[in-house]
Coordinates of C-alpha atoms and ligand atoms in Angstrom, one line a residue:
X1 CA -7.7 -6.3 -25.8
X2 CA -6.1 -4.4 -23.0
X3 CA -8.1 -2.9 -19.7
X4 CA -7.7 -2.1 -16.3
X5 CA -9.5 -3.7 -13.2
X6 CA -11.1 -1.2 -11.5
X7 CA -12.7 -4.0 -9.0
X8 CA -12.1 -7.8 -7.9
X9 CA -15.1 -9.5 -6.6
X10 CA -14.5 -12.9 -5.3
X11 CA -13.1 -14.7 -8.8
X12 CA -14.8 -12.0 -11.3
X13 CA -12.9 -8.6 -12.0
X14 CA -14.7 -5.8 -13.3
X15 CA -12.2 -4.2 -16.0
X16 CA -12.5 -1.2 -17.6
X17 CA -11.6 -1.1 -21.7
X18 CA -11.3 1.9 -24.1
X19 CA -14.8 1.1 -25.2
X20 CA -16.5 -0.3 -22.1
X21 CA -17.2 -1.8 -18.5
X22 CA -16.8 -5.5 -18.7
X23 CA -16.8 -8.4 -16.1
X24 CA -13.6 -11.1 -16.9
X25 CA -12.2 -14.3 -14.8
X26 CA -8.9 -15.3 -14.6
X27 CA -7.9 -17.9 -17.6
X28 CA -7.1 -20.8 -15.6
X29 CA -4.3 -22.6 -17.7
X30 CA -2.2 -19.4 -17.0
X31 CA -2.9 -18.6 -13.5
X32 CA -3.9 -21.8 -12.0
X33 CA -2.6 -25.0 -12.5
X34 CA 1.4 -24.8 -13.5
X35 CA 0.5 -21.4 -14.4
X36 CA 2.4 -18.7 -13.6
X37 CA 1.1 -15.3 -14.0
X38 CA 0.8 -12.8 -11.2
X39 CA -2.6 -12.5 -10.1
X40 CA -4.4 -9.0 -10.9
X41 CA -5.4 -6.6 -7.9
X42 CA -6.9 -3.3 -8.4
X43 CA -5.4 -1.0 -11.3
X44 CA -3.7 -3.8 -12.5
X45 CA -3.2 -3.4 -16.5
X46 CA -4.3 -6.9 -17.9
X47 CA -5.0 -8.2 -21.5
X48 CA -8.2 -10.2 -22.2
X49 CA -9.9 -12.1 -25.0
X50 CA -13.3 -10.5 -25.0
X51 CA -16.6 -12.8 -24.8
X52 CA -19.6 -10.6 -25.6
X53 CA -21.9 -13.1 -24.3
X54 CA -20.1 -13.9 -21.1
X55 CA -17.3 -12.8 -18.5
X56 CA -14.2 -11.9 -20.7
X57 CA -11.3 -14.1 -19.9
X58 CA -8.3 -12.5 -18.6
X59 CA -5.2 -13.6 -20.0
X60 CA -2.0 -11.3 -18.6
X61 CA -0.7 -9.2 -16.0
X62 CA 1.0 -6.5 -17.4
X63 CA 4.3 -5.0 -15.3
X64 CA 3.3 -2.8 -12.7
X65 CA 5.2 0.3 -11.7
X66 CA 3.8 0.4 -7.8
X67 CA 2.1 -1.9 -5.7
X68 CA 1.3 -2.7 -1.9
X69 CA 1.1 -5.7 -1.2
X70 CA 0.2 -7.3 2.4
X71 CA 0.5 -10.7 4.1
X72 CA -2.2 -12.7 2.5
X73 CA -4.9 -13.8 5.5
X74 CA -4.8 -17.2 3.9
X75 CA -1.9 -18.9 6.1
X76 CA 0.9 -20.3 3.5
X77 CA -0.3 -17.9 0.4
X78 CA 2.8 -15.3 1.1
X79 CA 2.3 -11.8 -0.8
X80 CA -1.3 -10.3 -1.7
X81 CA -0.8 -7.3 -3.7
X82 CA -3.8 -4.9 -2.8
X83 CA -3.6 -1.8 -5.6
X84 CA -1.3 -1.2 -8.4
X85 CA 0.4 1.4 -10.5
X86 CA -1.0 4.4 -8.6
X87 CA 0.9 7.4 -8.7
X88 CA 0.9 8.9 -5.6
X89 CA 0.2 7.5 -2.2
X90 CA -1.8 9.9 0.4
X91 CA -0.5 9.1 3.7
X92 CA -3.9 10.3 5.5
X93 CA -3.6 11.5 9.0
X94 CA -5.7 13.7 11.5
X95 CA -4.4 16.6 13.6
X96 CA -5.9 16.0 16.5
X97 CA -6.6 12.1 18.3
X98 CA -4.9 10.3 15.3
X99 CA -2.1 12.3 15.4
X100 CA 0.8 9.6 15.3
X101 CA 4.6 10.0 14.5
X102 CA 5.5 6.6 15.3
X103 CA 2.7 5.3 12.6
X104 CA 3.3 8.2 10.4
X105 CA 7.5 7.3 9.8
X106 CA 6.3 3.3 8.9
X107 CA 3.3 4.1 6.8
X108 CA 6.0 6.2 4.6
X109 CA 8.6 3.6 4.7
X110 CA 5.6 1.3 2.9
X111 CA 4.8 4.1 0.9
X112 CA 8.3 4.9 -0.5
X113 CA 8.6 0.6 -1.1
X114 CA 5.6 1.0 -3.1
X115 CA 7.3 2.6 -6.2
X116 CA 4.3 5.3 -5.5
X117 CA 5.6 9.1 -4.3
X118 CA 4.5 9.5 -0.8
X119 CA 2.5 12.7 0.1
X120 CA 1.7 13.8 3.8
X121 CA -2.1 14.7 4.7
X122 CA -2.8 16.0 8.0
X123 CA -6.3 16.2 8.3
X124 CA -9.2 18.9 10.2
X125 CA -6.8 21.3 10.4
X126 CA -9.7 23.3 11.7
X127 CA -9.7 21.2 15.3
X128 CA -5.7 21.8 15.5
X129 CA -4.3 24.4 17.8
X130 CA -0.7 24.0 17.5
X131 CA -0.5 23.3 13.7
X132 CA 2.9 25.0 13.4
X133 CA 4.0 22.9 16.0
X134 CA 3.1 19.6 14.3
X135 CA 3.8 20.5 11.1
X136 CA 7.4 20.9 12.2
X137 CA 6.8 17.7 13.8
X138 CA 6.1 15.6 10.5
X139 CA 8.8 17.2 8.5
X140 CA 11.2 16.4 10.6
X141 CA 10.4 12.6 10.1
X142 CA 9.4 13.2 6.5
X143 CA 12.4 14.4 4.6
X144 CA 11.6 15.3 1.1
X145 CA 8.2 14.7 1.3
X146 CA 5.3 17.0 0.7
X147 CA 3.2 17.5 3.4
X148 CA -0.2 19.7 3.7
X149 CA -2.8 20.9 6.4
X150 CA -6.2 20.3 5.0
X151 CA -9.8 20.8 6.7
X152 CA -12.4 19.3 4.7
X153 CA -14.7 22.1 7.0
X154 CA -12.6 25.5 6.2
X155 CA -11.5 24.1 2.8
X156 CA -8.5 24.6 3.6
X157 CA -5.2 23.7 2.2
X158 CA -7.6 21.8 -0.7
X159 CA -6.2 23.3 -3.8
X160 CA -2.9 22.4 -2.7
X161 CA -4.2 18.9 -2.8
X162 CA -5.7 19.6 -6.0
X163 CA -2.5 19.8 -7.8
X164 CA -2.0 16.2 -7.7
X165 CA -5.4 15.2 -9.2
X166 CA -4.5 15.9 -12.7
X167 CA -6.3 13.7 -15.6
X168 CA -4.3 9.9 -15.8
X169 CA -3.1 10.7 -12.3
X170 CA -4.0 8.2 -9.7
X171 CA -4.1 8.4 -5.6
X172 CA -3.9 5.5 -2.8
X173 CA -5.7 6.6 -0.1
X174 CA -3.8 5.1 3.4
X175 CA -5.1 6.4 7.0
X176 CA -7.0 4.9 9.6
X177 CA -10.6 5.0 10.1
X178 CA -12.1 7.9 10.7
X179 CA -9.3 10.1 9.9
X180 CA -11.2 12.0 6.8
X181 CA -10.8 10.3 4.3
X182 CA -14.3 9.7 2.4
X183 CA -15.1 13.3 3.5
X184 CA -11.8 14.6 1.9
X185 CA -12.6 13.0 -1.5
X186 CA -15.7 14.2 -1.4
X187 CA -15.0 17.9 -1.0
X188 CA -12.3 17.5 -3.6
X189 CA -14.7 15.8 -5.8
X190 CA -17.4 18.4 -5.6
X191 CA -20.2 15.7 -4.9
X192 CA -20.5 13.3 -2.4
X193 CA -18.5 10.1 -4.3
X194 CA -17.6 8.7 -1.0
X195 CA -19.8 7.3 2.0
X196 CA -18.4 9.1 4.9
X197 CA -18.5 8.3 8.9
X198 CA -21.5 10.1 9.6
X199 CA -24.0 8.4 6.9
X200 CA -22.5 5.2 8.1
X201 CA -24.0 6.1 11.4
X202 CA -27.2 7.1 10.5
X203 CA -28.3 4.3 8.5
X204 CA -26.3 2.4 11.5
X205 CA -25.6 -0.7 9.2
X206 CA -21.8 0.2 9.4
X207 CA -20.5 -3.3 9.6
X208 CA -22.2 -3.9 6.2
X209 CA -21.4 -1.0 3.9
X210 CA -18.1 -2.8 1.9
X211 CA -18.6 -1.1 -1.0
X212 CA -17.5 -2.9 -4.2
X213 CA -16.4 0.7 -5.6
X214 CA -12.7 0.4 -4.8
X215 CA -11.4 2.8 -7.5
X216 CA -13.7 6.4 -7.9
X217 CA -13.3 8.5 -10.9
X218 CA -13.1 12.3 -9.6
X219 CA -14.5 14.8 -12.1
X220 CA -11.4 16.2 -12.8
X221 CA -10.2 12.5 -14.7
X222 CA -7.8 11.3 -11.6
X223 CA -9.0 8.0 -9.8
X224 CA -8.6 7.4 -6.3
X225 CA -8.1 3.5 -5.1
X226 CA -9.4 3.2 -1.6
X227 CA -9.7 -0.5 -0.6
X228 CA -10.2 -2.2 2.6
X229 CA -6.6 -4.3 2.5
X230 CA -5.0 -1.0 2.8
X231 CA -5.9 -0.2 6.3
X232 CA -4.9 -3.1 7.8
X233 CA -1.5 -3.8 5.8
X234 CA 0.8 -6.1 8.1
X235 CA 3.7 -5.1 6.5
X236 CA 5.7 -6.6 3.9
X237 CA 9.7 -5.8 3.3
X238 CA 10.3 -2.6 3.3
X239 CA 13.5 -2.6 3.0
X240 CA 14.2 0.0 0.1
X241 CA 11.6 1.9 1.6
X242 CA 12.8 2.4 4.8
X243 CA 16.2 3.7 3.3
X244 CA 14.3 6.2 1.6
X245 CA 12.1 7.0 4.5
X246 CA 15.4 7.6 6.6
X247 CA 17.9 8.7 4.2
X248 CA 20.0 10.8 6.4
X249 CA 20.3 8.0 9.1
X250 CA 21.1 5.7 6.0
X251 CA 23.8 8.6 4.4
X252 CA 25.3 8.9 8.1
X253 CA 26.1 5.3 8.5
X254 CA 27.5 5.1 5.4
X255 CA 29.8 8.1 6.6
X256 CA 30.7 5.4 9.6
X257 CA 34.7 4.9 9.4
X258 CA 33.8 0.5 9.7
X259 CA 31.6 -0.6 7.1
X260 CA 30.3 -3.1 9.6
X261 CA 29.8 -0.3 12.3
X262 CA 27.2 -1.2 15.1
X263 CA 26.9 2.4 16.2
X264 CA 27.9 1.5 19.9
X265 CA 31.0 3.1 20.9
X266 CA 33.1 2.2 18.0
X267 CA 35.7 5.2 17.2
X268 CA 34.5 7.0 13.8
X269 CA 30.9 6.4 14.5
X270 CA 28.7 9.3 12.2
X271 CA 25.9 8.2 14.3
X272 CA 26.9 8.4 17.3
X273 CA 28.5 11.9 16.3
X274 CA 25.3 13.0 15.8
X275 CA 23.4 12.1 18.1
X276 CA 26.1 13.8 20.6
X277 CA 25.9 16.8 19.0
X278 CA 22.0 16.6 18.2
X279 CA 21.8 16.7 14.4
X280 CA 20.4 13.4 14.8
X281 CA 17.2 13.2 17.2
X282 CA 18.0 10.4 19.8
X283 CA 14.4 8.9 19.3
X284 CA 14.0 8.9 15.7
X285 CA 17.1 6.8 15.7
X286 CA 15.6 4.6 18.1
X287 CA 12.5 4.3 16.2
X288 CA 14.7 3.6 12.8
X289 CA 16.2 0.6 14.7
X290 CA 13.4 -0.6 15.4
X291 CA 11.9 -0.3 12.0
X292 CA 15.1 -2.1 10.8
X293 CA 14.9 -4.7 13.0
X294 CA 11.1 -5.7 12.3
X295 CA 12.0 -6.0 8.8
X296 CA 14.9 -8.1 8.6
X297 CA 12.9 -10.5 10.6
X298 CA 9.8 -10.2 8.8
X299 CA 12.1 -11.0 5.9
X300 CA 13.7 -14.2 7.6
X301 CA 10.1 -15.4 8.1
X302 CA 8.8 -14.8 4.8
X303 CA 12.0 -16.6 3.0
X304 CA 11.3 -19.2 5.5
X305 CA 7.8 -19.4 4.4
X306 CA 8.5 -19.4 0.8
X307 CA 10.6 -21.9 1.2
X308 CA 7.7 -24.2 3.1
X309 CA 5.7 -23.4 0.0
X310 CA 8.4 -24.5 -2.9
X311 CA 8.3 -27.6 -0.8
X312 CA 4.8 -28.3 -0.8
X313 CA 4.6 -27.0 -4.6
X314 CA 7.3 -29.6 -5.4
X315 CA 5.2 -32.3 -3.2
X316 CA 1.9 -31.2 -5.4
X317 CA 3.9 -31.5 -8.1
X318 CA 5.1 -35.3 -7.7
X319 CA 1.9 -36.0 -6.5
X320 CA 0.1 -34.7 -10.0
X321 CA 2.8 -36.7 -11.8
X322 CA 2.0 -39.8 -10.1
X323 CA -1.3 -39.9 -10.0
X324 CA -1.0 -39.0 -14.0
X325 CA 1.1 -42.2 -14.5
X326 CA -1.3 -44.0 -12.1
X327 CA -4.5 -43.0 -14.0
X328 CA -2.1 -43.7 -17.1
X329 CA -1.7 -47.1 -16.3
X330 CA -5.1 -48.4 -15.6
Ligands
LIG1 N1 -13.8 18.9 12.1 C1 -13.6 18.2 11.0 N2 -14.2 17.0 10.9 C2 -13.9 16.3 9.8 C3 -13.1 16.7 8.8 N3 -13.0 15.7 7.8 C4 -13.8 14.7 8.3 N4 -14.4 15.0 9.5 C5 -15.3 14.2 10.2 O1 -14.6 13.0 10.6 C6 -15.5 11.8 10.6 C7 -14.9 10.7 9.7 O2 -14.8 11.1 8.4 P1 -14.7 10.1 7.2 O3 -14.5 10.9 6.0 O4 -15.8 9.1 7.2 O5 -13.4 9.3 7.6 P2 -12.7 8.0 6.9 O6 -13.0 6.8 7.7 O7 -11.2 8.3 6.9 O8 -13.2 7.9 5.5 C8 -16.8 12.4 10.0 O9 -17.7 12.6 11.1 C9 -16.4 13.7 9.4 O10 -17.5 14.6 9.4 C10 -12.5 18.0 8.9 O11 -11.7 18.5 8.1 N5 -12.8 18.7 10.1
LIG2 MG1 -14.1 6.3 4.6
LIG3 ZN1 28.4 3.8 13.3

């Protein structure tokens, strides 16, 4: 039987079959132990034998065609994917306090890595004065990426967001706190399928309200996958990402008469070109080498610490088989 998890509880996963809502674990010969399969996260496809009088066992990850993935919080445990095989990723930002380029230019770097298509929402439109003005602003660091002014007030921009919520379709929702997110949902959704910031307050129990619900079913048959691991992703390689995110810095360079071109005052240079002549914005570049310069040595520590964890694997690993011949022998 095949289903999707729509929620993971500590070790039980709700999953979601053609015919019904079940509760599964994790079959332990195949992800524990020598086991090997990826462990499931949030729209992960997964087959299961089915136990009517019990948690289902889960048996498979099936491929995925997105994921994030952050830093697990556990020290040593490397990648946690936190939501798979969602279709479009709704970079969520406000047009007033949150309003952040910087922010803006790596959360679509992550998005792009993701395998999900990236989509620019600047949120309460209705408290923005210069909206031109930013909206020039975010395409200038989003290149060939859709972007919209919404106000979950005016109802604006909202059937432009629409579009994307078609039946099968789903949504990762990424912004900070506060930025409109539950409220968006909810006005899309026609009903309020979202706590937002303001019932929080009232019942003033904020710290407490983790909701289990991490994947909501709009009316109109799209699901939205809002978990908590998504606002506070410490970034994992975004390398094929980031060329996507900056492809014109990426299709200069490689217009850069050396291959191995370090933009300085070499002769030939397509970057430094245009950054004399101003095609190139002098700070974006800056904020690209940045970016670049993060990741490669996020990279070198994570191959470092995969490489702690083979050794301690290989160490568990000896250490099972002797204490197997030990227990053998007595
Ligand atoms: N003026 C205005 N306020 C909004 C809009 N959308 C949300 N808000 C307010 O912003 C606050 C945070 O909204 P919420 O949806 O909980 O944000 P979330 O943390 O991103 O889910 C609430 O007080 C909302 O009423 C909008 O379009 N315009
Ligand atoms: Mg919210
Ligand atoms: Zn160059």
């Amino acid at each position: 039987m095949n289903g999707i998890v729509i929620a993971v509880h500590r070790e039980r996963y709700e999953v979601k079959t053609e015919e019904q809502k079940l509760y599964a674990r994790l079959k332990s010969g195949v992800y524990y132990n020598q086991g090997t399969e990826k462990f499931p996260t949030v729209g992960d496809r997964v087959e299961l034998q089915f136990y009517p009088n019990g948690d289902s066992m889960i048996t498979k990850t099936l491929e995925r065609k997105s994921y994030f993935s952050r830093q697990d919080p556990d020290v040593g445990m490397g990648e946690q994917v936190v939501a798979a095989n969602f279709d479009y990723v709704f970079l969520v930002m406000s047009l007033n306090q949150n309003f952040n380029l910087d922010r803006l230019e790596r959360y679509l770097a992550q998005a792009w890595q993701s395998g999900g298509t990236p989509v620019v929402i600047l949120t309460k439109a209705d408290l923005c004065e210069d909206l031109q003005e930013k909206m020039m602003q975010v395409e200038k660091i989003a290149p060939g990426v859709d972007i919209h002014a919404v106000s979950s007030v005016t109802g604006k921009g909202m059937e432009e967001v629409q579009a994307y919520l078609k039946v099968g379709k789903s949504v990762v929702l990424l912004g900070s706190s506060g930025v409109g997110k539950s409220t968006l949902v909810n006005v899309l959704a026609g009903e309020e399928v979202m706590e937002t910031g303001e019932i929080r307050l009232a019942d003033d129990k904020g710290k407490h309200t983790t909701t289990h619900r991490q994947m909501i079913e709009l009316p109109q048959g799209a699901i939205i996958i809002d978990t908590p691991g998504m606002r506070e992703l410490g970034i994992w390689e975004a390398q094929d990402g980031m060329s996507q995110a900056f492809s014109e810095i990426e299709e200069l360079i490689s217009r850069c008469r050396f291959s191995n071109c370090s933009h300085g005052n070499e002769p030939g240079c397509a970057v430094h070109a245009a950054l004399e002549d101003g095609s190139l914005d002098k700070k974006r570049w800056i904020r690209y080498q940045k970016l670049e310069k993060e990741n490669r040595m996020r990279a070198a520590r994570n191959q470092l610490a995969e490489k702690r964890q083979q050794k301690k694997n290989k160490c568990l690993h000896y250490k099972n088989k002797y204490d197997s011949i030990e227990s053998s022998n007595v």
